[in-house]
Every structure is written in structure tokens, then in C-alpha cells.
Coordinates of C-alpha atoms in Angstrom, one line a residue:
X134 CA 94.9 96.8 101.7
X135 CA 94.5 95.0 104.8
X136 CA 97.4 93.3 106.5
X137 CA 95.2 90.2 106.5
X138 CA 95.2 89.8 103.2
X139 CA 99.1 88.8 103.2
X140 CA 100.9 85.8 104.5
X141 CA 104.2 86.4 105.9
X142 CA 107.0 86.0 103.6
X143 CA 109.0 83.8 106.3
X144 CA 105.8 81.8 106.9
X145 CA 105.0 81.3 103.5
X146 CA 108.8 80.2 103.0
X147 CA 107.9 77.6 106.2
X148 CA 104.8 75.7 104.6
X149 CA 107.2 75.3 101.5
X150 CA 109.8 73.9 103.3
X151 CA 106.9 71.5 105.2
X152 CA 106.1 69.9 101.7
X153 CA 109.4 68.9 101.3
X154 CA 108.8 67.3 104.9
X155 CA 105.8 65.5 103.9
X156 CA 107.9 64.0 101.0
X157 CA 109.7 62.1 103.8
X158 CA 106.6 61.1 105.7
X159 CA 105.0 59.8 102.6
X160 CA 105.4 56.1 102.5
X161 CA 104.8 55.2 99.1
X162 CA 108.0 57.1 98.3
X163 CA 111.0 54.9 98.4
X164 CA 112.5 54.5 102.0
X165 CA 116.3 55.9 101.1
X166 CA 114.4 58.8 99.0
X167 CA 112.8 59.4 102.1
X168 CA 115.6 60.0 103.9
X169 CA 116.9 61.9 101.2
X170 CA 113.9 64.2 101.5
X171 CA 114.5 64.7 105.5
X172 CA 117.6 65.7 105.0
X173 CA 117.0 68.8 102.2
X174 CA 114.2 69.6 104.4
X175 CA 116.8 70.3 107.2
X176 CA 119.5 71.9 104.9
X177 CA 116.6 74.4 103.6
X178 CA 116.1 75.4 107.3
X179 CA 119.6 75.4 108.5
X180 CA 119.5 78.2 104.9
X181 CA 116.5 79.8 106.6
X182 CA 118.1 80.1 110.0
X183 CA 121.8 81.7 108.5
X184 CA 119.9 84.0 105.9
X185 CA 115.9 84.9 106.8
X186 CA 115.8 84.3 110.5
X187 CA 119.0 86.3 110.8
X188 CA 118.0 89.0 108.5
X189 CA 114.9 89.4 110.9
X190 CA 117.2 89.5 114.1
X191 CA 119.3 92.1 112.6
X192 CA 116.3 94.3 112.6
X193 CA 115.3 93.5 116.1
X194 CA 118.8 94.5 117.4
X195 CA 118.4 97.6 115.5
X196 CA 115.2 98.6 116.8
X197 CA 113.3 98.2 113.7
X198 CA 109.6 98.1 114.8
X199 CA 108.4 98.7 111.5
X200 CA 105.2 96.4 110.8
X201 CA 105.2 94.6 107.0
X202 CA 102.5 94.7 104.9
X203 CA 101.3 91.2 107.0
X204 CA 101.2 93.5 109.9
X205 CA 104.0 92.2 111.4
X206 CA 106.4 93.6 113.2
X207 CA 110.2 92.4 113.2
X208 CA 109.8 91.0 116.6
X209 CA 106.8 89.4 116.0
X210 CA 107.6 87.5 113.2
X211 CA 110.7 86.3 115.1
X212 CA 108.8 84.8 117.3
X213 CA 105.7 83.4 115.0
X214 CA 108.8 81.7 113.0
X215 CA 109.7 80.4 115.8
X216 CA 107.0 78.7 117.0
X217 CA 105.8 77.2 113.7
X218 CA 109.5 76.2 113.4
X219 CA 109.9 74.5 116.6
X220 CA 106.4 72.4 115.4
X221 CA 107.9 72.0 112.0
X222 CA 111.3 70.5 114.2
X223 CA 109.2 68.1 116.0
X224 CA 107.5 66.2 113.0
X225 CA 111.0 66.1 112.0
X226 CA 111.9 64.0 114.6
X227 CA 109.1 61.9 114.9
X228 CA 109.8 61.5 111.7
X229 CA 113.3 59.8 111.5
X230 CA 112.6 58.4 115.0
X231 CA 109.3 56.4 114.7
X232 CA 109.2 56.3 111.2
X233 CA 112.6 55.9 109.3
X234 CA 114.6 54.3 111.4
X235 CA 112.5 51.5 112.1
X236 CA 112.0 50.8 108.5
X237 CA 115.3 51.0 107.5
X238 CA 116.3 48.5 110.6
X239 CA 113.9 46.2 108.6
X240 CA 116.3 46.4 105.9
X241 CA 119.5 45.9 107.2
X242 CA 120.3 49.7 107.8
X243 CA 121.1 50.9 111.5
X244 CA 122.8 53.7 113.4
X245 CA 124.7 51.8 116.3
X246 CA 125.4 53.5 119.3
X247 CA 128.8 52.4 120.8
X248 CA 127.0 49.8 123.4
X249 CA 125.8 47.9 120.8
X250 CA 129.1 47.6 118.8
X251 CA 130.4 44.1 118.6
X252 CA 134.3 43.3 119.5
X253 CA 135.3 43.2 116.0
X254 CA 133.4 46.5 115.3
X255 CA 135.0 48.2 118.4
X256 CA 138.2 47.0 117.1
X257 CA 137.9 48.9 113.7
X258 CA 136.7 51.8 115.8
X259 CA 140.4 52.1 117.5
X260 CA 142.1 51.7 114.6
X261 CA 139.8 54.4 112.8
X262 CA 140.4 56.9 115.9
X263 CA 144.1 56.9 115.6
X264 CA 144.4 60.6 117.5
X265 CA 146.1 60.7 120.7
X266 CA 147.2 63.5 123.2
X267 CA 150.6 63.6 124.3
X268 CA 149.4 65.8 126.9
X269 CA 146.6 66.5 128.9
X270 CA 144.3 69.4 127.1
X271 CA 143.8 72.7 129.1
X272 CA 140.7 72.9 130.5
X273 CA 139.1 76.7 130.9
X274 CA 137.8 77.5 134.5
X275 CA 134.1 76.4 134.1
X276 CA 135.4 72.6 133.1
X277 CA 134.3 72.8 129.5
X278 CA 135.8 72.0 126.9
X279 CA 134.6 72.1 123.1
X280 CA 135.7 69.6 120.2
X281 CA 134.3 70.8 116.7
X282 CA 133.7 67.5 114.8
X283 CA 135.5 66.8 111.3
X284 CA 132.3 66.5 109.1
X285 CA 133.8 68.5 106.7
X286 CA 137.3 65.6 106.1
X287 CA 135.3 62.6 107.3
X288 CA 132.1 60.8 106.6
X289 CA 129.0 61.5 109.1
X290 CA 128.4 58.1 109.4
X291 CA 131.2 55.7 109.9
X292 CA 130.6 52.6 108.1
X293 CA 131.3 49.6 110.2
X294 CA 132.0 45.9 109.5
X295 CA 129.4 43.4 109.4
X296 CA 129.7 39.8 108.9
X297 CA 126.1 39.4 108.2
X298 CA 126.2 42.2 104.9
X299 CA 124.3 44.6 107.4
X300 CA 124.7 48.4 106.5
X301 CA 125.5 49.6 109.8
X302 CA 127.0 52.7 110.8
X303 CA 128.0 54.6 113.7
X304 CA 127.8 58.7 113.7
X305 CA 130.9 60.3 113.5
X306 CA 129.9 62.4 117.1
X307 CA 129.7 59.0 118.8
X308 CA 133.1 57.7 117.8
X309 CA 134.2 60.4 118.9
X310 CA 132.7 60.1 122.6
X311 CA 134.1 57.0 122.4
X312 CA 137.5 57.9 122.7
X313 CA 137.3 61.2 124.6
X314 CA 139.6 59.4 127.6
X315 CA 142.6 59.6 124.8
X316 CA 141.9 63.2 124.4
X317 CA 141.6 64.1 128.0
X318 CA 144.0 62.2 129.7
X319 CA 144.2 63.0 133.6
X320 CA 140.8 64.6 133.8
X321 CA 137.9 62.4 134.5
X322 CA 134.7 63.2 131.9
X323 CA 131.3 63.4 133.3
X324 CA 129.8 63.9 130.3
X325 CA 130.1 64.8 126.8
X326 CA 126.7 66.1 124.5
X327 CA 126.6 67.8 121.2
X328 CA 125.6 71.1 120.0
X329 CA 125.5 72.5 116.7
X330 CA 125.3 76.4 116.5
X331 CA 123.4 77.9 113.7
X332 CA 125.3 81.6 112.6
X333 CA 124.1 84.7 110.6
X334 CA 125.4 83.9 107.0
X335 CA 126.0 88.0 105.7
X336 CA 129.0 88.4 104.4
X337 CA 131.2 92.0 105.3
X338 CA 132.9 92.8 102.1
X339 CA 135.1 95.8 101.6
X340 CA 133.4 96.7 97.9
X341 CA 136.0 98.1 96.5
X342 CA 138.4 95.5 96.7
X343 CA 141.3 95.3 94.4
X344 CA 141.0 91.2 95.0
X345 CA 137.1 90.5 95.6
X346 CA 138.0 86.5 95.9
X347 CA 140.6 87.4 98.8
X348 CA 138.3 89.7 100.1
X349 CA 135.6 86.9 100.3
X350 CA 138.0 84.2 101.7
X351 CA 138.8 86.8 104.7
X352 CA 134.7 87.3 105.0
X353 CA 134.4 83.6 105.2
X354 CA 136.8 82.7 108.0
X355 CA 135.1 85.5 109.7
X356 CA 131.9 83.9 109.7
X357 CA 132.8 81.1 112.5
X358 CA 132.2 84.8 114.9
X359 CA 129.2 85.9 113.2
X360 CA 126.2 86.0 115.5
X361 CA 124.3 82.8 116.5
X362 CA 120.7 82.6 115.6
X363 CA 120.1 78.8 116.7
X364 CA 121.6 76.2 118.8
X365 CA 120.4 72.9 118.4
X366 CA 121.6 70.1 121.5
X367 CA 121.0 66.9 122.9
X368 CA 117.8 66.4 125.4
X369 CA 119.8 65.7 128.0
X370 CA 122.7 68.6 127.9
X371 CA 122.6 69.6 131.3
X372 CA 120.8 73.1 132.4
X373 CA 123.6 74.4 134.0
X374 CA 125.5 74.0 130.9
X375 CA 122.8 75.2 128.1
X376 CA 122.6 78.2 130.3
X377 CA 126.3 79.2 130.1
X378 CA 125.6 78.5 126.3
X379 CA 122.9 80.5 126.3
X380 CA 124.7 83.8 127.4
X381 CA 128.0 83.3 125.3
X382 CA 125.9 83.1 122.2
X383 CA 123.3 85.7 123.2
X384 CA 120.2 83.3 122.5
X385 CA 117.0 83.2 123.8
X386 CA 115.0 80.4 125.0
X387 CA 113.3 80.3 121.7
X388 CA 116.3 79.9 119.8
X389 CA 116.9 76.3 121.9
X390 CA 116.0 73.2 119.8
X391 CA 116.2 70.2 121.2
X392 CA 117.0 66.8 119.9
X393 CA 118.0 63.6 120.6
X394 CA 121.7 62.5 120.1
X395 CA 121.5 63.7 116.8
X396 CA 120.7 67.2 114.8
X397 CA 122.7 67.4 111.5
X398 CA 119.9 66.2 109.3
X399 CA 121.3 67.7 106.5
X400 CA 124.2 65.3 106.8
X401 CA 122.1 62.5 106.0
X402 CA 122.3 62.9 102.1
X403 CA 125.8 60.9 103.3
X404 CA 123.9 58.1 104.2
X405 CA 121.8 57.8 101.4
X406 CA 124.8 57.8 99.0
X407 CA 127.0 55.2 101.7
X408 CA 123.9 53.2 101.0
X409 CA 124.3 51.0 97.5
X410 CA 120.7 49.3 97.7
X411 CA 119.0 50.3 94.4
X412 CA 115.4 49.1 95.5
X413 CA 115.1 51.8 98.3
X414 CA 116.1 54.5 95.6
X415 CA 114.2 56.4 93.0
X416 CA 115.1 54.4 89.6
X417 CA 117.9 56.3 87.9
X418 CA 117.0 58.7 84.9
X419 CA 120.2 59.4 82.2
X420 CA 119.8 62.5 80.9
X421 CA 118.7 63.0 76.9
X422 CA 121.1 63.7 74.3
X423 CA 120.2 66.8 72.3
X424 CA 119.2 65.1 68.4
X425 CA 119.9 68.5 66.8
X426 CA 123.5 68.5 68.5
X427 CA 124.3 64.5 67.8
X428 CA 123.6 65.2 64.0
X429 CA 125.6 68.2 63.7
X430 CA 129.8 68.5 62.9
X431 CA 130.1 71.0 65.6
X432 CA 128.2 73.5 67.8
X433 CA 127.9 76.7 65.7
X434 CA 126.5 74.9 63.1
X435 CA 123.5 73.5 65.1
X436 CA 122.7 76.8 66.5
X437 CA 123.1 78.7 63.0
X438 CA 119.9 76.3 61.7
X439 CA 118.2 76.3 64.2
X440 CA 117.3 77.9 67.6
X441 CA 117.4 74.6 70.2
X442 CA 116.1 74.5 74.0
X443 CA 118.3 72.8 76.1
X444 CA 117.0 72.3 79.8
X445 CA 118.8 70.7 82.1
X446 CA 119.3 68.4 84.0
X447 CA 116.7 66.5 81.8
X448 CA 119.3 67.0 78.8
X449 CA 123.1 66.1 78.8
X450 CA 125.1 68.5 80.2
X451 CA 127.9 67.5 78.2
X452 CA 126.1 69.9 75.3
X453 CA 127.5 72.5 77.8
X454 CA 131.1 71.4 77.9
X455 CA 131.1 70.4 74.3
X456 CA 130.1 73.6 73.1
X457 CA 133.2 75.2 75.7
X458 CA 136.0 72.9 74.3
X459 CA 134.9 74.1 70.7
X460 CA 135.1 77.4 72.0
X461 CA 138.3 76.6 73.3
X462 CA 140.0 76.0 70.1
X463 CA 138.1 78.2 67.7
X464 CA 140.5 80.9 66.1
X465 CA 137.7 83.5 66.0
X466 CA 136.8 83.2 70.2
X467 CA 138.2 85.8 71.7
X468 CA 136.7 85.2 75.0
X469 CA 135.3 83.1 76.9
X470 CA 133.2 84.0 80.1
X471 CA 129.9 81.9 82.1
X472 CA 128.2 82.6 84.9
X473 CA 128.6 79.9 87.7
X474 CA 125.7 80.4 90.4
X475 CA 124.7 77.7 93.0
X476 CA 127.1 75.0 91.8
X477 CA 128.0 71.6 93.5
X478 CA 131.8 71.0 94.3
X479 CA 133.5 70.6 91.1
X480 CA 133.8 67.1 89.8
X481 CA 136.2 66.4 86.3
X482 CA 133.7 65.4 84.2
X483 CA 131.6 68.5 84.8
X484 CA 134.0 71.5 84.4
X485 CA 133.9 72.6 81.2
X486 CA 137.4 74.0 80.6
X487 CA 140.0 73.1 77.7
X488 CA 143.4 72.6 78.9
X489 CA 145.6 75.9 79.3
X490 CA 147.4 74.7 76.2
X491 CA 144.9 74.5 74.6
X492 CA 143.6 78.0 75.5
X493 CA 146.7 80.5 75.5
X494 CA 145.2 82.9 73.0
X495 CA 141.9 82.6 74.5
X496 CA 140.4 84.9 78.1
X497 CA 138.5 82.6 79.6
X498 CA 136.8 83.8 82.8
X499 CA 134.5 82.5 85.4
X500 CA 131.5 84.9 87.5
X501 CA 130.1 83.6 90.5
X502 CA 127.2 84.9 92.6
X503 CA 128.6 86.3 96.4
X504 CA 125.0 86.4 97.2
X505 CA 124.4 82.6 97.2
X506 CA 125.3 82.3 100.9
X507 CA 125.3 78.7 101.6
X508 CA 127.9 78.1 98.6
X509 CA 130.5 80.8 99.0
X510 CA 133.0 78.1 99.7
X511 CA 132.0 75.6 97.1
X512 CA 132.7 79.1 94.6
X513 CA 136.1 80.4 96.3
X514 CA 137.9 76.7 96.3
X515 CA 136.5 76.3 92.3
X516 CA 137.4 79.9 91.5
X517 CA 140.7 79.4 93.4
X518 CA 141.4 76.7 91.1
X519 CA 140.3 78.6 88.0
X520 CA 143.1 81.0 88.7
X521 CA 145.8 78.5 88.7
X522 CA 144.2 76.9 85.8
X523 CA 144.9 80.4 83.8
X524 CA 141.3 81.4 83.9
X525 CA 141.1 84.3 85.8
X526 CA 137.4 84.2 88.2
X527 CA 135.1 87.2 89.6
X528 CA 133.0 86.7 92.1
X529 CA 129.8 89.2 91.2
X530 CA 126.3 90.8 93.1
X531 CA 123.5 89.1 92.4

């Protein structure tokens, strides 16, 4: 068949993603929704970038010239991705810069930068920066020097006092610039920009490991030397410097993508949950109770009368952990094993596990997908705390 009667699988993946842009350009959705919307657009891609657009610069480093049935050749597509993301990037922008942010200005909600922090909000800045250097840092030869922000033990967005009720917030990055001089005392700072470095997600994983969760703990830590297949910087990073970047990390101009003071659009999920205003959010839907379940003494009998659908999240995932404790305690369970794949970091009211006690006799385990990249560490800290728990957890190919 002709090659023009197929779309490229990245491509195709791209428009996707764009609806879930459009989402956030749509006005009659509710503003905080909207920003909601910007921000899974950006985590899909920042997935796209450390799965697809790696896979397809693996190929290109091997010398893989071989056309897909679009017609397509590895090095091609690298570059046709590229492009359409780079427009896909700027709408993105426009977006949050001449769309959302005035509207959510009107309503209260604003990113300061630190020129526009009052006394009182500069005050709470120092005392929320508490780090200082006892010495001055080392400084390589070229006069750079790399700070890797916290997101991952603070909040994105630091919420600041407001006398007026305002919801403002300042980004973590900025705060941070704010008090470089306590980091670097002695050396005077010319300039400080932010970068955020996109890698290739594949894990290396001895397969025959005797401890496949150790073995995926060790691939993890790993991955902060995988190679880079983005970098996303401030407008005004200077050339000098993008180009030393440029060479360390083995880019190419197309891999640059520009922004203004702020890329981690996935981190603004943070500010939609910081931000308690109910009228700029979808109206909240409670899940159903299962009828057949309410009305019945316990699990196994429900299920023995009749076969029931239970689709989630539109139903209450407590059938799930309900029909686990049961489980838990049933003399005639020998085992008990689930499949965990693409979970959220475990919360107490959704792990469906009896206590140890109450599961001595029982071999519970847990199976988790080492193929969903962008969770591995959301599986290895819950399976990690399976194990201690007495339920012993595999991670499995998917």
C-alpha cells in the first residue's frame, strides 16, 4: 500500500496530545480546569519526549535508515516531530501567557516575580529559604554552576501571604534566585536562568535478577545519565552558555525549546490543587455505590448471584478494598495477588491491604508493570513498602 495512506504513529500521537491543548484554550471550560488541561498536555509530552522521541533517536544513533510504512525514515520523523512539536510548544505559551494568566489575575490568582513582592511577603520569603553556605561553593573553570530545584520535597509554587485574600504565589525557581547571594558567598552572580533537561526514560535491567525491585531501583538512579533528548530554557539564557549546554548533552538545535521564565507545565496541576475556589473547577462527581454490593452480607455472595460490572472511577473504589479485606480474613483464601499498573502515589484510604495480623496465613502479593516508564518510582516506593508490610511485590513485563 502506499506510504500515503498512513499517518505517522508519532504524529498521530501529536494531534492527540493537541486536543488535550485545545481543552485549555477553550473558554467555556472552567478557568482552573483549564489550567489543569495545560498542564496534562505538557506531562503527555514530557512522556513523549522520555519514551517516543527517544525511542526514535536511538534508531538514528544506530544508523537505522529504515523507512516505516508512512515512508518515513527514523531521521525524518525526528525532525517532522520536531517541528510540529515546536508549533504545538508555542500555542502552549500563548496559551498560559495571553490567555490564562490574565484571567486568573482577574480572579485574584498571580505568579509574582520577586520585584513585585511586598515587605511582608519578602519577609516570609527569608524565613522560607532558611539554607545557608558556610562556605563559598566551588565553582568549575567555565564559572557555572548548576542547582537542581527541590520540586520533588517542596511545592512549585510557593504560596505567599496576602492581606487582601489574594491567591498569589511565587515559583519555587524564583525564590530560589532570590537568595543565590547566600549560596554563593564571595563570587559575584551575573546571572542565573533555568533549564530543564528532558532524558531517555529506557530502563537497563539485568533480566535475570534474583531481586527485580533492587534491580529497578539501581536502573532508576541511573536514569539522571541517561541521554538527553530535550532541553527546555529561558529566552534569555545566554548563547555562550546554551552552547556549552548544547555539547555536554549532545543536542541539536532542534532539540532547544525556548520559554519564558517558566517550563514545568506539568507542575501546574500543583496550582490547581493550592487553589481552593470551587467556581473555577469542574463541579465534583462522588462516585456510585454498587446496589448489588450494598444489599449483599459480603462479597462472594454478590458475585455467586449474579455477574456485576464495576467500572471505575464512575463506581466506588471501596468495592475494590472491600472485597480485599474479605479476602483478607476468609479461611479458604489461600492467596492473594493484583496487578498494580499506572497507579497514583499511594494514599491510606486507597490501598487495599488487611493488616499483617490479620493476614499471617494468607500470600498476599502485589505485580507492577516495569514498562510504565513515567511511574517506576511511584511502583518501587509502594512495592518497597509492600515488602515491609509482609506482602511480598514483583515488578512484571508488560
Amino acid at each position: 500500500m502506499n506510504a500515503d495512506a498512513f499517518v505517522n504513529r508519532e504524529l498521530s500521537w501529536l494531534e492527540f496530545n493537541r486536543r488535550v491543548l485545545e481543552e485549555a484554550q477553550d473558554p467555556s471550560v472552567p478557568l482552573l480546569e483549564r489550567l489543569k488541561f495545560l498542564a496534562i498536555f505538557s506531562s503527555n509530552l514530557d512522556e513523549f519526549f522520555m519514551v517516543r522521541m527517544a525511542g526514535l533517536k536511538r534508531r538514528v544513533r544506530a544508523g537505522d535508515d529504515t523507512a516505516g510504512p508512512d515512508g518515513l525514515a527514523p531521521v525524518e520523523a525526528v525532525r517532522a516531530v520536531a517541528a510540529r512539536v515546536h508549533e504545538l510548544v508555542d500555542e502552549q505559551h500563548r496559551c498560559f501567557r495571553e490567555g490564562l494568566l490574565p484571567l486568573l489575575a482577574g480572579e485574584g490568582i498571580a505568579l509574582l516575580r520577586p520585584k513585585e513582592a511586598s515587605e511582608e511577603q519578602q519577609r516570609f520569603l527569608a524565613e522560607y529559604f532558611p539554607l545557608r553556605s558556610s562556605a563559598p561553593s566551588a565553582l568549575p573553570v567555565s564559572s557555572l554552576s548548576v542547582l537542581h530545584i527541590p520540586s520533588q520535597l517542596l511545592p512549585r509554587f510557593v504560596a505567599l501571604p496576602d492581606r487582601a485574600g489574594r491567591h498569589l504565589f511565587m515559583l519555587l525557581d524564583e525564590v530560589i534566585r532570590l537568595h543565590l547571594p547566600s549560596l554563593y558567598k564571595g563570587y559575584e552572580i551575573l546571572s542565573a536562568h533555568s533549564i530543564r533537561i528532558t532524558r531517555d526514560a529506557r530502563l537497563t535491567m539485568r533480566e535475570r535478577s534474583e531481586d527485580v525491585l533492587a534491580s529497578m531501583e539501581e536502573s532508576l538512579r541511573e536514569r539522571g545519565l541517561a541521554t538527553a533528548v530535550r532541553l527546555q530554557h529561558d529566552a534569555d539564557l545566554p548563547v555562550d552558555t546554551l552552547t556549552t549546554l548544547l555539547g555536554e548533552l549532545a543536542l541539536e538545535r532542534q532539540d532547544l525549546y525556548e520559554g519564558e521564565s517558566f517550563t514545568a507545565f506539568s507542575d501546574l496541576l500543583q496550582l490547581h490543587a493550592a487553589v481552593d475556589a470551587p467556581r473555577l473547577k469542574d463541579r465534583p462527581s462522588p462516585p456510585h455505590r454498587v446496589p448489588a454490593f450494598e444489599n449483599a452480607p459480603d462479597v462472594w455472595s454478590a458475585v455467586r448471584a449474579a455477574d456485576i460490572l464495576v467500572h471505575h472511577p464512575y463506581h466506588d473504589f471501596e468495592t475494590v478494598t472491600r472485597f480485599v479485606q474479605e479476602a483478607a480474613v476468609d479461611p479458604k483464601v489461600l492467596a492473594i495477588k493484583m496487578t498494580l499498573y499506572r497507579g497514583a502515589p499511594p494514599r491510606p484510604s486507597r490501598t487495599p491491604c488487611a493488616p499483617p495480623s490479620r493476614t499471617a496465613r494468607r500470600s498476599p502479593s502485589s505485580w507492577s508493570s516495569r514498562r510504565a516508564s513515567t511511574r517506576r518510582r511511584t511502583f518501587g516506593g509502594l512495592a518497597r513498602s509492600r515488602r515491609w508490610g509482609r506482602t511480598s511485590s514483583t515488578a512484571a513485563t508488560a
